[in-house]
């Protein structure tokens, strides 16, 4: 499997000038090619192939534009390859070949946003504390960790805060961590970032919320500056550096949390949240974006694949917050301010987030709890239904919804018999030595499929 290793580089002033020139040439090739393709599309013509675009916007353009010869040719070619791949993804998304979220057509690049240039093959060299780029020179690099193998490509990146990075694409082998035989369900929230099915709660640092006052101060200064002035650029860099700091704090927290979970548990279960739709809520958009739910899922899934662990998701429509994790009773939808509730069926007191996390895990690993008279609990991996065999002569009550079987005393059995005698919508079915009390509307359904039992009470005599 492939992975990307990212490092910080520190070019000097001359190298910064050359890198900015390289970024500008790559941006020019991308924008001019994109404008040409849009013009052909408006005239009803097809997009030219990658070879034709290379001849027109690199080979022939170098004859007219001398400054294109001052930079390496490989990043210019890779820029056209990226554009060709962007168009392919867009067309495949339109025709249905590419699954998932619809891909938008490629856009023009701006000099104020993130800049990239990619090198492949033998155009670059890796040294002990420096990397060599053609027509740029040897740039200082800080190796925070070793490269596991020979990289296949090198991408130089400049972010909005004027920081430079080098990222390598390498081939790695999965590392199998020792098995722990533990599984965990995770419920993501706003007040508490993650609630685990074992009861643990993890709070997020919320870096954007903690730096809102400083961000507002910098933005007010930026708004008072003149367009094109040096003070405006300094104010812009202050804002960009603050945003970079917020991003780094959030990414560091998500990396550490996902790594810790993957090391402790063999199976991790998450809910498939529609984050892109939830951020459209103007009241919760900033809070959700500050947490990084989608990035946490991406990191956890990638690390599970890397370390040989199992990652599962459940449907977003699963009523995890409405259902009792003890008996399976659905108590209906609850408001967001309701954080604790008591089950009306079994009387169990629940923390809303912990109960949801347990339900998330139970969707993948369902279990049935059997409560015996001596208050001992026996867990049975197979879910019991209404029609499981019971030893002859044993007095018991079976509650419907197939999740909770309770061996009851003589008094409870008499209460069930009284309920049968006073209720007009219940009938008694005799099957050999068994007697069942069910609703009249359920008789026909029970005869067709005995495995379904909803809101049924039966007395075994």
Tab-separated table of C-alpha atoms in Angstrom:
chain	number	residue	atom	x	y	z
A	1	UNK	CA	0.000	0.000	0.000
A	2	UNK	CA	1.048	3.581	-0.635
A	3	UNK	CA	1.541	6.293	1.961
A	4	UNK	CA	2.606	9.931	1.993
A	5	UNK	CA	5.407	11.189	4.246
A	6	UNK	CA	5.517	14.952	4.777
A	7	UNK	CA	8.488	17.022	5.986
A	8	UNK	CA	9.233	20.716	6.534
A	9	UNK	CA	11.842	22.347	4.270
A	10	UNK	CA	13.619	25.688	4.699
A	11	UNK	CA	14.707	27.295	1.401
A	12	UNK	CA	16.861	30.442	1.420
A	13	UNK	CA	15.896	33.707	-0.295
A	14	UNK	CA	17.305	32.745	-3.700
A	15	UNK	CA	15.614	29.353	-3.578
A	16	UNK	CA	12.320	30.941	-2.499
A	17	UNK	CA	12.447	33.146	-5.606
A	18	UNK	CA	13.098	30.121	-7.825
A	19	UNK	CA	10.348	28.083	-6.186
A	20	UNK	CA	7.865	30.932	-6.604
A	21	UNK	CA	8.823	31.113	-10.274
A	22	UNK	CA	8.263	27.349	-10.579
A	23	UNK	CA	4.853	27.602	-8.918
A	24	UNK	CA	3.913	30.470	-11.244
A	25	UNK	CA	4.866	28.471	-14.367
A	26	UNK	CA	2.869	25.440	-13.232
A	27	UNK	CA	-0.082	27.684	-12.473
A	28	UNK	CA	0.171	29.348	-15.902
A	29	UNK	CA	0.208	25.997	-17.727
A	30	UNK	CA	-2.814	24.792	-15.746
A	31	UNK	CA	-4.894	27.964	-16.209
A	32	UNK	CA	-4.098	28.450	-19.907
A	33	UNK	CA	-4.890	24.804	-20.678
A	34	UNK	CA	-8.113	24.948	-18.684
A	35	UNK	CA	-9.218	28.131	-20.480
A	36	UNK	CA	-8.506	26.465	-23.850
A	37	UNK	CA	-10.537	23.380	-22.923
A	38	UNK	CA	-13.461	25.518	-21.737
A	39	UNK	CA	-13.403	27.422	-25.012
A	40	UNK	CA	-13.486	24.186	-27.018
A	41	UNK	CA	-16.367	22.927	-24.898
A	42	UNK	CA	-18.392	26.094	-25.565
A	43	UNK	CA	-17.866	25.525	-29.306
A	44	UNK	CA	-19.083	21.931	-29.027
A	45	UNK	CA	-15.673	20.289	-29.503
A	46	UNK	CA	-14.031	17.515	-27.463
A	47	UNK	CA	-11.152	17.982	-25.053
A	48	UNK	CA	-7.752	17.299	-26.674
A	49	UNK	CA	-5.576	14.474	-25.407
A	50	UNK	CA	-2.719	14.914	-22.959
A	51	UNK	CA	-0.116	14.576	-25.763
A	52	UNK	CA	-1.715	17.327	-27.857
A	53	UNK	CA	-1.968	19.648	-24.864
A	54	UNK	CA	1.685	19.039	-23.978
A	55	UNK	CA	2.833	19.949	-27.473
A	56	UNK	CA	0.753	23.126	-27.516
A	57	UNK	CA	1.204	24.513	-23.989
A	58	UNK	CA	4.721	23.301	-23.133
A	59	UNK	CA	6.771	22.542	-26.254
A	60	UNK	CA	5.464	25.345	-28.490
A	61	UNK	CA	4.906	27.758	-25.597
A	62	UNK	CA	8.598	27.595	-24.647
A	63	UNK	CA	9.483	29.014	-28.055
A	64	UNK	CA	7.416	32.140	-27.388
A	65	UNK	CA	7.718	32.396	-23.595
A	66	UNK	CA	11.388	32.236	-22.637
A	67	UNK	CA	10.708	32.226	-18.882
A	68	UNK	CA	9.141	28.762	-19.155
A	69	UNK	CA	12.642	27.413	-19.967
A	70	UNK	CA	14.036	28.698	-16.675
A	71	UNK	CA	12.192	26.044	-14.629
A	72	UNK	CA	12.251	22.243	-14.731
A	73	UNK	CA	9.988	20.651	-17.339
A	74	UNK	CA	8.806	17.724	-15.189
A	75	UNK	CA	6.510	19.784	-12.893
A	76	UNK	CA	4.925	21.403	-15.970
A	77	UNK	CA	4.144	17.984	-17.423
A	78	UNK	CA	2.769	16.769	-14.107
A	79	UNK	CA	0.535	19.840	-13.951
A	80	UNK	CA	-1.055	18.821	-17.256
A	81	UNK	CA	-1.398	15.232	-16.027
A	82	UNK	CA	-3.216	16.470	-12.933
A	83	UNK	CA	-5.582	18.484	-15.108
A	84	UNK	CA	-6.223	15.476	-17.355
A	85	UNK	CA	-6.965	13.328	-14.279
A	86	UNK	CA	-9.299	16.017	-12.896
A	87	UNK	CA	-11.281	15.989	-16.133
A	88	UNK	CA	-11.398	12.174	-16.094
A	89	UNK	CA	-12.758	12.141	-12.549
A	90	UNK	CA	-15.382	14.718	-13.514
A	91	UNK	CA	-16.534	12.799	-16.597
A	92	UNK	CA	-16.600	9.477	-14.724
A	93	UNK	CA	-18.666	11.078	-11.965
A	94	UNK	CA	-21.158	12.433	-14.513
A	95	UNK	CA	-21.555	9.061	-16.266
A	96	UNK	CA	-21.763	7.055	-13.028
A	97	UNK	CA	-18.425	5.222	-13.339
A	98	UNK	CA	-17.082	6.995	-10.251
A	99	UNK	CA	-19.083	6.311	-7.094
A	100	UNK	CA	-19.535	8.655	-4.164
A	101	UNK	CA	-19.990	12.416	-4.053
A	102	UNK	CA	-20.306	14.174	-7.400
A	103	UNK	CA	-16.995	15.598	-8.593
A	104	UNK	CA	-16.987	19.184	-9.829
A	105	UNK	CA	-15.084	20.298	-12.950
A	106	UNK	CA	-11.531	21.648	-12.463
A	107	UNK	CA	-11.159	25.295	-11.469
A	108	UNK	CA	-8.581	27.991	-12.132
A	109	UNK	CA	-5.715	28.301	-9.656
A	110	UNK	CA	-4.936	31.489	-7.732
A	111	UNK	CA	-1.542	32.800	-6.671
A	112	UNK	CA	-2.907	33.554	-3.185
A	113	UNK	CA	-3.863	29.959	-2.392
A	114	UNK	CA	-1.850	26.785	-1.886
A	115	UNK	CA	0.897	26.199	-4.489
A	116	UNK	CA	2.305	22.810	-5.534
A	117	UNK	CA	4.885	21.356	-7.932
A	118	UNK	CA	5.524	17.623	-8.334
A	119	UNK	CA	8.747	15.882	-9.383
A	120	UNK	CA	8.910	12.247	-10.519
A	121	UNK	CA	11.631	9.888	-11.678
A	122	UNK	CA	15.269	10.777	-11.161
A	123	UNK	CA	14.883	14.551	-11.359
A	124	UNK	CA	15.443	14.996	-7.635
A	125	UNK	CA	17.979	13.599	-5.181
A	126	UNK	CA	17.735	12.937	-1.451
A	127	UNK	CA	20.699	13.729	0.813
A	128	UNK	CA	21.440	13.454	4.490
A	129	UNK	CA	20.019	16.848	5.435
A	130	UNK	CA	19.154	18.346	2.038
A	131	UNK	CA	17.194	17.528	-1.103
A	132	UNK	CA	18.281	18.548	-4.595
A	133	UNK	CA	15.774	19.983	-7.084
A	134	UNK	CA	16.721	20.767	-10.701
A	135	UNK	CA	17.208	24.488	-11.392
A	136	UNK	CA	16.488	25.241	-7.710
A	137	UNK	CA	19.434	23.771	-5.814
A	138	UNK	CA	19.915	21.971	-2.500
A	139	UNK	CA	17.201	22.804	0.032
A	140	UNK	CA	17.505	22.160	3.763
A	141	UNK	CA	15.051	19.544	5.071
A	142	UNK	CA	14.247	18.308	8.582
A	143	UNK	CA	13.772	14.522	8.681
A	144	UNK	CA	11.257	13.912	11.464
A	145	UNK	CA	11.214	10.188	10.584
A	146	UNK	CA	12.932	7.892	8.130
A	147	UNK	CA	11.525	7.028	4.731
A	148	UNK	CA	10.523	3.337	4.712
A	149	UNK	CA	11.412	2.859	1.024
A	150	UNK	CA	12.494	4.678	-2.117
A	151	UNK	CA	9.883	7.360	-2.966
A	152	UNK	CA	8.127	7.368	-6.313
A	153	UNK	CA	7.396	11.109	-6.390
A	154	UNK	CA	8.172	14.344	-4.542
A	155	UNK	CA	5.720	17.220	-4.152
A	156	UNK	CA	6.870	20.672	-3.044
A	157	UNK	CA	4.098	22.636	-1.338
A	158	UNK	CA	3.734	26.225	-0.211
A	159	UNK	CA	0.760	27.033	2.020
A	160	UNK	CA	-0.961	30.353	2.641
A	161	UNK	CA	1.283	31.041	5.651
A	162	UNK	CA	4.388	30.942	3.407
A	163	UNK	CA	5.561	27.616	4.839
A	164	UNK	CA	7.262	25.092	2.544
A	165	UNK	CA	6.878	21.316	2.737
A	166	UNK	CA	8.160	18.271	0.852
A	167	UNK	CA	5.941	15.184	0.696
A	168	UNK	CA	7.095	11.805	-0.613
A	169	UNK	CA	4.904	8.969	-1.900
A	170	UNK	CA	6.356	5.643	-0.770
A	171	UNK	CA	5.308	2.000	-0.778
A	172	UNK	CA	4.845	0.476	2.688
A	173	UNK	CA	3.959	-2.966	4.015
A	174	UNK	CA	1.096	-3.409	6.525
A	175	UNK	CA	2.297	-3.770	10.115
A	176	UNK	CA	0.226	-6.298	12.057
A	177	UNK	CA	-0.257	-5.230	15.663
A	178	UNK	CA	-0.895	-7.880	18.378
A	179	UNK	CA	-4.545	-8.845	18.824
A	180	UNK	CA	-6.353	-7.550	21.904
A	181	UNK	CA	-9.753	-9.286	21.335
A	182	UNK	CA	-11.514	-6.014	22.171
A	183	UNK	CA	-14.140	-4.129	20.176
A	184	UNK	CA	-15.358	-0.578	20.630
A	185	UNK	CA	-18.252	1.526	19.409
A	186	UNK	CA	-17.734	5.275	19.076
A	187	UNK	CA	-20.414	7.963	19.146
A	188	UNK	CA	-19.225	11.341	17.853
A	189	UNK	CA	-20.675	14.507	19.361
A	190	UNK	CA	-20.186	18.252	19.714
A	191	UNK	CA	-19.920	18.839	23.469
A	192	UNK	CA	-17.910	15.614	23.817
A	193	UNK	CA	-15.891	14.711	20.746
A	194	UNK	CA	-16.081	10.930	21.164
A	195	UNK	CA	-17.948	8.699	23.624
A	196	UNK	CA	-16.804	5.081	23.742
A	197	UNK	CA	-19.073	2.116	24.418
A	198	UNK	CA	-17.051	1.320	27.571
A	199	UNK	CA	-18.113	4.655	29.082
A	200	UNK	CA	-14.985	6.709	28.387
A	201	UNK	CA	-15.468	10.241	27.051
A	202	UNK	CA	-12.869	12.160	25.040
A	203	UNK	CA	-12.943	15.950	24.728
A	204	UNK	CA	-11.566	17.791	21.707
A	205	UNK	CA	-9.192	20.776	22.039
A	206	UNK	CA	-11.491	22.950	19.821
A	207	UNK	CA	-8.650	25.196	18.603
A	208	UNK	CA	-10.816	27.467	16.458
A	209	UNK	CA	-13.177	28.251	19.333
A	210	UNK	CA	-10.227	29.106	21.594
A	211	UNK	CA	-8.691	31.489	19.028
A	212	UNK	CA	-11.800	33.305	17.793
A	213	UNK	CA	-10.968	36.547	19.623
A	214	UNK	CA	-7.438	36.654	18.243
A	215	UNK	CA	-8.731	35.828	14.760
A	216	UNK	CA	-11.288	38.653	14.934
A	217	UNK	CA	-8.562	41.083	16.011
A	218	UNK	CA	-6.330	40.142	13.063
A	219	UNK	CA	-9.221	40.356	10.619
A	220	UNK	CA	-10.160	43.849	11.804
A	221	UNK	CA	-6.584	44.998	11.182
A	222	UNK	CA	-6.625	43.351	7.756
A	223	UNK	CA	-9.863	45.117	6.802
A	224	UNK	CA	-8.326	48.537	7.538
A	225	UNK	CA	-5.349	48.103	5.196
A	226	UNK	CA	-5.156	49.294	1.585
A	227	UNK	CA	-5.237	46.950	-1.370
A	228	UNK	CA	-1.767	46.008	-2.620
A	229	UNK	CA	0.079	47.484	0.355
A	230	UNK	CA	2.787	45.740	2.369
A	231	UNK	CA	0.812	46.122	5.564
A	232	UNK	CA	-2.065	44.237	3.979
A	233	UNK	CA	0.240	41.347	3.083
A	234	UNK	CA	1.644	41.274	6.637
A	235	UNK	CA	-1.870	41.231	8.061
A	236	UNK	CA	-2.849	38.441	5.677
A	237	UNK	CA	0.122	36.326	6.764
A	238	UNK	CA	-0.838	36.768	10.438
A	239	UNK	CA	-4.309	35.417	9.690
A	240	UNK	CA	-2.893	32.554	7.625
A	241	UNK	CA	-0.437	31.581	10.361
A	242	UNK	CA	-3.236	31.519	12.933
A	243	UNK	CA	-5.347	29.277	10.692
A	244	UNK	CA	-2.317	27.019	10.179
A	245	UNK	CA	-1.836	26.777	13.947
A	246	UNK	CA	-5.504	25.835	14.412
A	247	UNK	CA	-5.205	23.159	11.741
A	248	UNK	CA	-2.021	21.707	13.242
A	249	UNK	CA	-3.555	21.441	16.727
A	250	UNK	CA	-6.622	19.669	15.371
A	251	UNK	CA	-4.617	17.292	13.162
A	252	UNK	CA	-2.240	16.398	16.007
A	253	UNK	CA	-5.170	15.538	18.293
A	254	UNK	CA	-6.896	13.382	15.650
A	255	UNK	CA	-3.681	11.523	14.807
A	256	UNK	CA	-2.938	10.690	18.450
A	257	UNK	CA	-6.524	9.622	19.195
A	258	UNK	CA	-6.867	7.400	16.119
A	259	UNK	CA	-3.496	5.740	16.772
A	260	UNK	CA	-4.387	5.053	20.404
A	261	UNK	CA	-7.731	3.468	19.445
A	262	UNK	CA	-6.189	1.274	16.754
A	263	UNK	CA	-3.590	-0.052	19.203
A	264	UNK	CA	-6.165	-0.874	21.902
A	265	UNK	CA	-9.015	-2.403	19.884
A	266	UNK	CA	-9.277	-4.989	17.114
A	267	UNK	CA	-12.630	-3.756	15.808
A	268	UNK	CA	-13.713	-0.115	15.660
A	269	UNK	CA	-17.303	0.801	14.768
A	270	UNK	CA	-18.405	4.305	13.764
A	271	UNK	CA	-21.635	5.851	12.554
A	272	UNK	CA	-21.764	6.932	8.910
A	273	UNK	CA	-22.494	10.614	9.510
A	274	UNK	CA	-23.465	12.969	6.680
A	275	UNK	CA	-20.937	15.630	7.673
A	276	UNK	CA	-21.198	17.580	4.410
A	277	UNK	CA	-24.933	17.919	4.968
A	278	UNK	CA	-24.665	18.708	8.681
A	279	UNK	CA	-22.302	21.647	8.125
A	280	UNK	CA	-25.047	23.350	6.111
A	281	UNK	CA	-26.749	24.060	9.425
A	282	UNK	CA	-25.707	27.659	10.105
A	283	UNK	CA	-25.948	27.174	13.884
A	284	UNK	CA	-23.701	24.103	14.074
A	285	UNK	CA	-21.423	24.528	11.043
A	286	UNK	CA	-18.499	26.161	12.865
A	287	UNK	CA	-18.637	23.745	15.818
A	288	UNK	CA	-18.742	20.677	13.555
A	289	UNK	CA	-15.934	21.966	11.343
A	290	UNK	CA	-13.790	22.707	14.396
A	291	UNK	CA	-14.015	19.053	15.515
A	292	UNK	CA	-12.942	17.336	12.288
A	293	UNK	CA	-15.295	14.330	12.270
A	294	UNK	CA	-14.597	13.340	8.687
A	295	UNK	CA	-10.833	13.615	9.086
A	296	UNK	CA	-11.017	11.416	12.187
A	297	UNK	CA	-12.881	8.727	10.249
A	298	UNK	CA	-10.399	8.914	7.358
A	299	UNK	CA	-7.384	8.596	9.668
A	300	UNK	CA	-8.908	5.750	11.684
A	301	UNK	CA	-9.882	3.798	8.582
A	302	UNK	CA	-6.427	4.221	7.019
A	303	UNK	CA	-4.624	3.136	10.209
A	304	UNK	CA	-6.890	0.105	10.618
A	305	UNK	CA	-5.922	-0.953	7.119
A	306	UNK	CA	-2.251	-0.314	7.841
A	307	UNK	CA	-2.109	-2.223	11.133
A	308	UNK	CA	-4.440	-5.092	10.227
A	309	UNK	CA	-7.446	-4.033	12.332
A	310	UNK	CA	-11.133	-4.088	11.363
A	311	UNK	CA	-13.043	-0.864	10.697
A	312	UNK	CA	-16.839	-0.916	10.335
A	313	UNK	CA	-19.554	1.709	9.901
A	314	UNK	CA	-23.305	1.502	10.505
A	315	UNK	CA	-26.103	3.291	8.706
A	316	UNK	CA	-26.719	6.916	9.604
A	317	UNK	CA	-30.448	6.083	9.925
A	318	UNK	CA	-29.909	3.609	12.759
A	319	UNK	CA	-31.846	4.903	15.841
A	320	UNK	CA	-28.887	4.692	18.216
A	321	UNK	CA	-30.087	7.546	20.442
A	322	UNK	CA	-33.703	6.365	20.561
A	323	UNK	CA	-33.189	2.697	21.470
A	324	UNK	CA	-32.428	1.275	24.905
A	325	UNK	CA	-29.164	-0.664	24.787
A	326	UNK	CA	-30.400	-3.007	27.548
A	327	UNK	CA	-33.790	-4.213	26.272
A	328	UNK	CA	-34.019	-2.737	22.766
A	329	UNK	CA	-37.106	-0.600	23.518
A	330	UNK	CA	-37.455	2.440	21.242
A	331	UNK	CA	-38.442	5.475	23.257
A	332	UNK	CA	-38.805	7.853	20.313
A	333	UNK	CA	-36.829	10.863	19.143
A	334	UNK	CA	-35.305	13.076	21.820
A	335	UNK	CA	-34.238	16.708	21.791
A	336	UNK	CA	-30.533	17.542	21.773
A	337	UNK	CA	-30.707	19.035	25.271
A	338	UNK	CA	-31.812	15.664	26.704
A	339	UNK	CA	-28.509	14.082	27.751
A	340	UNK	CA	-29.880	11.495	30.227
A	341	UNK	CA	-33.056	9.418	30.177
A	342	UNK	CA	-34.703	6.363	31.730
A	343	UNK	CA	-36.091	3.490	29.678
A	344	UNK	CA	-39.865	3.156	30.086
A	345	UNK	CA	-39.724	-0.588	29.467
A	346	UNK	CA	-36.927	-1.897	31.706
A	347	UNK	CA	-36.261	1.186	33.866
A	348	UNK	CA	-32.549	1.388	33.021
A	349	UNK	CA	-30.976	4.829	33.455
A	350	UNK	CA	-28.928	5.848	30.396
A	351	UNK	CA	-26.387	8.459	29.508
A	352	UNK	CA	-27.431	9.472	26.003
A	353	UNK	CA	-23.949	9.318	24.447
A	354	UNK	CA	-22.857	6.101	26.167
A	355	UNK	CA	-26.123	4.407	25.213
A	356	UNK	CA	-25.652	5.460	21.575
A	357	UNK	CA	-22.083	4.132	21.549
A	358	UNK	CA	-23.238	0.770	22.941
A	359	UNK	CA	-25.971	0.567	20.312
A	360	UNK	CA	-23.431	1.340	17.582
A	361	UNK	CA	-21.353	-1.630	18.714
A	362	UNK	CA	-24.425	-3.879	19.169
A	363	UNK	CA	-25.425	-3.382	15.530
A	364	UNK	CA	-22.242	-5.228	14.547
A	365	UNK	CA	-22.073	-7.576	17.552
A	366	UNK	CA	-25.648	-8.233	18.822
A	367	UNK	CA	-25.956	-9.922	22.214
A	368	UNK	CA	-28.871	-11.053	24.369
A	369	UNK	CA	-28.866	-10.766	28.143
A	370	UNK	CA	-30.690	-13.414	30.206
A	371	UNK	CA	-31.568	-12.372	33.749
A	372	UNK	CA	-32.120	-15.313	36.120
A	373	UNK	CA	-33.974	-15.264	39.436
A	374	UNK	CA	-30.731	-15.428	41.434
A	375	UNK	CA	-29.692	-12.173	39.680
A	376	UNK	CA	-27.010	-13.867	37.630
A	377	UNK	CA	-26.575	-12.802	34.002
A	378	UNK	CA	-25.761	-15.236	31.191
A	379	UNK	CA	-24.831	-13.859	27.763
A	380	UNK	CA	-25.991	-15.868	24.742
A	381	UNK	CA	-24.540	-14.889	21.351
A	382	UNK	CA	-27.677	-16.032	19.453
A	383	UNK	CA	-30.729	-13.804	19.810
A	384	UNK	CA	-33.662	-15.675	21.395
A	385	UNK	CA	-37.077	-15.426	19.777
A	386	UNK	CA	-40.542	-15.979	21.198
A	387	UNK	CA	-40.669	-19.603	20.053
A	388	UNK	CA	-37.433	-20.939	21.602
A	389	UNK	CA	-37.964	-24.178	23.479
A	390	UNK	CA	-38.344	-23.970	27.250
A	391	UNK	CA	-37.939	-26.944	29.576
A	392	UNK	CA	-41.297	-28.615	30.394
A	393	UNK	CA	-42.778	-27.521	33.694
A	394	UNK	CA	-40.632	-24.385	33.896
A	395	UNK	CA	-42.637	-21.255	34.662
A	396	UNK	CA	-41.494	-18.237	32.698
A	397	UNK	CA	-42.556	-15.001	31.071
A	398	UNK	CA	-41.150	-13.962	27.722
A	399	UNK	CA	-41.318	-10.285	26.800
A	400	UNK	CA	-41.567	-9.436	23.084
A	401	UNK	CA	-39.033	-7.697	20.800
A	402	UNK	CA	-36.852	-10.793	21.091
A	403	UNK	CA	-34.119	-9.166	23.162
A	404	UNK	CA	-34.791	-9.943	26.857
A	405	UNK	CA	-35.860	-13.300	28.357
A	406	UNK	CA	-36.642	-13.306	32.070
A	407	UNK	CA	-37.341	-16.397	34.183
A	408	UNK	CA	-40.084	-15.172	36.497
A	409	UNK	CA	-41.650	-16.248	39.752
A	410	UNK	CA	-45.170	-17.577	40.359
A	411	UNK	CA	-46.452	-14.071	41.245
A	412	UNK	CA	-45.321	-12.616	37.913
A	413	UNK	CA	-46.888	-15.575	36.116
A	414	UNK	CA	-50.211	-14.889	37.824
A	415	UNK	CA	-49.996	-11.232	36.782
A	416	UNK	CA	-49.604	-12.353	33.177
A	417	UNK	CA	-52.634	-14.611	33.485
A	418	UNK	CA	-54.680	-11.699	34.883
A	419	UNK	CA	-53.601	-9.567	31.932
A	420	UNK	CA	-54.865	-12.267	29.596
A	421	UNK	CA	-58.225	-12.471	31.351
A	422	UNK	CA	-58.891	-8.693	31.401
A	423	UNK	CA	-57.583	-7.802	27.950
A	424	UNK	CA	-60.068	-8.126	25.092
A	425	UNK	CA	-57.523	-7.873	22.279
A	426	UNK	CA	-55.466	-10.901	23.407
A	427	UNK	CA	-56.085	-14.528	22.477
A	428	UNK	CA	-54.512	-17.748	23.738
A	429	UNK	CA	-52.833	-20.132	21.316
A	430	UNK	CA	-52.388	-23.765	22.364
A	431	UNK	CA	-49.573	-25.787	20.816
A	432	UNK	CA	-49.102	-29.049	22.662
A	433	UNK	CA	-48.000	-28.255	26.192
A	434	UNK	CA	-47.412	-24.536	25.400
A	435	UNK	CA	-49.937	-21.703	25.750
A	436	UNK	CA	-49.221	-18.348	24.130
A	437	UNK	CA	-51.068	-15.062	24.668
A	438	UNK	CA	-50.752	-12.743	21.688
A	439	UNK	CA	-52.693	-9.921	20.078
A	440	UNK	CA	-55.309	-10.924	17.525
A	441	UNK	CA	-53.570	-8.926	14.789
A	442	UNK	CA	-50.395	-10.934	15.381
A	443	UNK	CA	-51.929	-14.399	14.985
A	444	UNK	CA	-51.753	-14.440	11.213
A	445	UNK	CA	-48.276	-12.905	11.155
A	446	UNK	CA	-47.001	-15.469	13.670
A	447	UNK	CA	-48.307	-18.312	11.601
A	448	UNK	CA	-46.433	-17.011	8.555
A	449	UNK	CA	-43.118	-16.121	10.203
A	450	UNK	CA	-42.455	-17.335	13.715
A	451	UNK	CA	-39.176	-15.457	13.969
A	452	UNK	CA	-40.858	-12.039	14.155
A	453	UNK	CA	-42.152	-11.027	17.582
A	454	UNK	CA	-43.186	-7.393	18.151
A	455	UNK	CA	-44.949	-6.120	21.275
A	456	UNK	CA	-46.062	-9.702	22.217
A	457	UNK	CA	-46.346	-11.151	25.685
A	458	UNK	CA	-46.622	-14.944	26.148
A	459	UNK	CA	-47.108	-17.149	29.195
A	460	UNK	CA	-45.639	-20.630	29.261
A	461	UNK	CA	-47.650	-22.807	31.665
